[in-house]
């Protein structure tokens, strides 16, 4: 087991270097320049642009720029082109903003998808089942940003309350209870929007897993023993149906960065996804590269985690 | 079964808990309920975050709008776009000029030119008034002895692989004897007036090689580049305009430190410090020296005639005591940086740029990246405190989201799009403004291509397009026709010039006169070739894309075949515009308030990477452009700009389409608050100035609890 983990970490480290170098090359080879050296500023002289380019190492060969980036990243002095602020604290701040949204959306997905899926499986073919099938496919096909816009329009049009960003502005002097509830309210719509797609997909999985498990022999045996239907479903079947989902926890990790770019953009949520989006628009190479690197780390450690979890929960699997 | 109950109970409680929070949130009609401070808080929506809050370093609109509140310049622009004193109370402009002795030259009577002779002859001419205008413009003449000066010249060259490289060359300059003229007003024609005394070609054949000596071994190419710069390094005739600013006394920065001439000099030096990489250097580059006369007087001496240079002083002034060498060193020590970071530490790295302190009406409180910037009013402001207590700039990237927040009262102001303004016009809860800004849209023809070489042909192309229809349908009426290169609301624009008429028949007649006839397929043809070209624009601007289609269609009707294409911005600039490799483009300019058009229209600026990318060349326009930037008298400047406007209008290197109106919407509850003589408050409706700006009286704005009727 430990052998397996160590060997895997080693492999993943090598992969990480390759991924980050390829990403680095792609980002630098894509057309466009950091906005700081934009030649369309009519008053900017070529000499000034040349100086800025030199300070950013933009004219060095790719592998040299890569080395500069690695060096600065690991001694903590990597700075954004855009505002000359250190990259890592910047990313940490944004991470703290993204976290509640991510957690709430995840909780919503996992708490709502299971009852919905289980009920569908138990009452297979009924009106509820058929309408949820339709609804989930509809929700999977409709793009999330479109639904978000509709939701915002309805909430603003009917209720006339703010929905954007992480709190209502000018609430600093209000009472603490109002402020907390205001923050909660601002979490509601974006996290529901973020969760909807997940609920639709996950409840489908739950339903099919449950159906598979319910047709197993031991379920028939349990029923034959004369156990109550609830005990059969929630005691015997559910636990086994849950097995594949445990591994999905590991795969949730990379979603922290990539999962919410669109929603953070629409809801003006100052999180990681939006940081990445804006860095790309401004060709802010240090920020893009670092986020990319973190995403790669999260993906690789996520898959490792799910491999390990699988072995932990399923005694049939042994890692060598 | 407990699991079953939990599975139902947990989601239910969670959902209820989340949705009850709705009852705690304020609504549009009742923004101040339980929160009276909302009425003295102003919240502006911005699509981009600020980058760096330092007046000498920022280059984006979000940063500059915050910097504009926190910092204050020596001058600003008043209601009529005239300069107005802020940190400076008043100023005078005079001139000093220098004429170097040219030993290679002889006076018209054949005598050798020496310092003494030159001075004597000029004195005589001055006393006897033999030169026109000389006596009036000059108050005194003196002879300066020759001297030596060391200087480092930076030269930009491209190396073998095409990369730009900066070379620093130290040079020793033998400055010959010079006559110094003192002028109470700037006179750009001073040296022309002296021609009778000096003879012709005095300013040519100056022995630069004998006077400028590089202090190191240099290659052929560098020498070549240096030679081009000789007239800048040692001008034969030099104009030095001088501005003396008298500063306002008793003004303090927001930390209580008093403002004085040292801060002005420091700000200038910080801009020119190459380590700071300031984007403002070009504006301040014409300055030769900044001298502190006394703590409340500064004297700015310029290297050459460049009248727009004074507007640079509208830029905010930095507090010297917080950013000088000593404070930066202290910060460097405190922050425990690595050796290398310490080495390169400069103003750009300072915490000041995220916690600025200036002398403006509002002082900085907090900046949450991509979320908001919070300012509060500065009660010690010299003109008295503003009405609003707090100022927020909220970062909302999506236009749609901005509108949504505006409608729920969580934003007081945002840059509404024309189609959005349509919706607010009929709503009694909002007030809206629409006024001219400094921008215009155009179709630019590559004047280098034989197809567009004739002004008549360009005119005909322009006549085929119905601009009024474009304004009506594409801009929702939020635009005005424009006829030339200046913003319509400045005095540089000549309103008497009529726009090209929409007249496809006449356009066709022009083509026929030029030898183009309609062929069987309905295209104009001459010598077997049809009139065909590519029209391109950048991606991401739907209005330009639509303009392109409209133009294509209009030209098709008169037999001109046009292919259109949209490119990503970087490609559009890099592969087409900067290289001059295009036929025609749809683009727009956003102008400044100064009348200098050198970069966009002067023929010397038509090279690759330069802004006269359509390659407009007119010697008449060139001399007008140069005269305008050297003229310090506003009346004369206006006459010249009107001539230039007419000239460019007649040449039609662009088809000038329209100037978009900027449209703004505000909550109607926001008003101008004025104190009457008896101390009572009076409310007035907010109005836009000539520049289109509505925020000029921002310090008098406040939100009322009720919607007023005006």
XYZ file of C-alpha atoms in Angstrom, chain A residues 31-32 35-36 39-48 50-52 55 59 71 77 79 82-85 94 97 104 107-108 111-112 114-115 118 149 152-153 156 159-174 177-178 181-182 184-185 188 192 230-231 234-235 238 265-266 268 270 274-275 278 283, chain B residues 1 3-4 7-8 10-11 14-15 17-22 24-28 34-35 37-38 41 43 51 154 156 163-164 166 229 274 277 279 281-283 285 306 337-338 340-341 348-349 354 369-372 392 394-398 400-401 404-405 407-408 410 568-571 573 578 589 594 596 599 609 611:
154
model
C -1.403 35.194 -29.697
C -1.626 38.344 -27.598
C -1.811 44.428 -21.554
C 1.072 46.333 -19.929
C 1.371 49.017 -28.424
C -1.970 50.817 -28.833
C -1.218 53.306 -26.076
C -0.424 56.265 -28.333
C 1.891 57.928 -25.858
C 3.967 54.842 -25.118
C 7.371 54.972 -26.764
C 9.046 51.825 -28.116
C 11.896 52.383 -25.639
C 9.477 52.231 -22.701
C 11.226 47.501 -24.502
C 12.092 48.256 -20.880
C 8.861 46.749 -19.558
C 11.584 43.559 -16.758
C 12.007 38.402 -24.768
C 12.222 30.037 -9.218
C 8.252 36.198 -5.005
C 4.280 38.775 -8.892
C -1.224 43.330 -13.757
C -0.727 44.917 -10.341
C 2.733 43.762 -9.185
C 1.137 41.972 -6.226
C -9.673 34.263 -3.775
C -14.026 33.426 -1.315
C -22.510 24.792 -0.223
C -23.592 19.854 0.002
C -26.638 20.749 -2.062
C -27.975 15.971 -0.093
C -30.544 16.521 -2.838
C -29.584 11.013 -3.153
C -33.215 11.300 -2.035
C -33.394 6.719 -4.524
C -29.537 34.649 -16.231
C -31.407 36.518 -11.852
C -34.081 38.139 -14.021
C -34.743 40.853 -9.550
C -38.549 40.203 -5.592
C -36.486 43.337 -6.304
C -33.554 42.218 -4.151
C -29.831 42.102 -4.902
C -28.406 38.747 -5.940
C -24.950 39.605 -7.252
C -21.577 39.309 -5.492
C -20.982 38.023 -1.969
C -23.006 40.653 -0.087
C -25.190 43.705 -0.560
C -23.288 46.918 -0.651
C -23.477 49.609 1.982
C -24.526 47.065 4.638
C -21.470 47.716 6.821
C -23.421 49.645 9.431
C -26.379 47.256 9.566
C -27.924 39.379 12.022
C -28.873 41.312 8.880
C -28.422 36.698 6.505
C -27.477 38.971 3.628
C -26.398 33.704 3.152
C -28.897 35.102 0.662
C -28.206 30.940 -2.347
C -28.175 26.541 -6.451
C -37.356 0.409 4.382
C -34.739 -1.788 6.061
C -31.829 1.879 3.383
C -30.040 -0.782 5.424
C -28.093 1.799 -0.047
C -18.242 35.632 -13.820
C -22.038 35.984 -13.986
C -19.446 38.806 -9.952
C -14.538 37.314 -6.440
C -12.841 34.742 -12.038
C -9.230 35.404 -11.151
C -9.349 37.861 -15.912
C -2.360 37.746 -20.449
C -36.035 4.107 9.546
C -31.665 7.045 7.424
C -34.773 7.611 5.373
C -32.350 11.834 3.832
C -35.571 13.826 3.674
C -31.532 17.353 5.958
C -32.221 18.739 2.468
C -31.049 23.208 4.406
C -33.333 24.636 1.733
C -32.571 27.845 6.047
C -31.211 29.203 2.820
C -34.401 30.732 1.509
C -35.535 32.464 4.696
C -32.517 34.767 4.298
C -34.512 36.556 1.584
C -33.505 40.130 5.607
C -32.303 41.773 2.396
C -33.017 45.429 1.369
C -35.077 46.208 -1.776
C -34.856 48.971 -4.399
C -32.469 49.865 8.900
C -29.407 51.314 7.192
C -26.019 55.430 5.827
C -27.022 54.161 2.407
C -22.951 56.200 0.237
C -21.719 52.970 -5.277
C -4.716 47.677 -11.160
C 19.489 56.276 -25.098
C 16.678 52.244 -29.704
C 14.335 42.421 -31.166
C 14.422 46.019 -29.947
C 18.242 50.069 -25.920
C 19.594 62.507 -32.714
C 13.412 54.773 -15.397
C 8.449 52.363 -15.704
C 3.446 55.236 -18.560
C 6.929 59.577 -19.128
C 5.956 60.726 -22.639
C 3.777 63.511 -21.156
C 9.503 64.062 -21.293
C 4.870 71.675 -27.092
C 12.243 40.438 1.057
C 14.882 38.276 -0.526
C 17.127 39.974 -5.212
C 13.739 41.507 -4.484
C 6.098 49.965 -8.305
C 6.503 47.424 -5.494
C -2.714 49.601 -2.781
C -9.458 42.560 -5.240
C -12.114 42.138 -7.972
C -14.795 42.998 -5.438
C -14.679 46.658 -4.441
C -17.440 52.455 -3.441
C -17.778 47.741 -7.295
C -16.268 45.397 -9.813
C -18.982 43.800 -11.944
C -17.618 42.355 -15.164
C -20.928 41.546 -16.864
C -26.151 42.409 -17.657
C -25.202 41.961 -14.021
C -29.438 43.910 -12.494
C -27.579 45.401 -9.541
C -32.229 47.870 -10.633
C -32.042 46.461 -7.123
C -27.079 47.900 -5.026
C -9.076 38.733 -32.978
C -7.657 42.000 -31.605
C -4.045 40.843 -31.334
C -4.065 39.419 -34.855
C -3.297 44.796 -34.895
C 0.619 47.669 -37.580
C -10.573 56.754 -31.786
C -5.557 68.737 -26.517
C -2.259 67.737 -30.975
C 0.679 60.802 -33.811
C 3.626 50.100 -35.458
C -0.735 55.322 -35.426
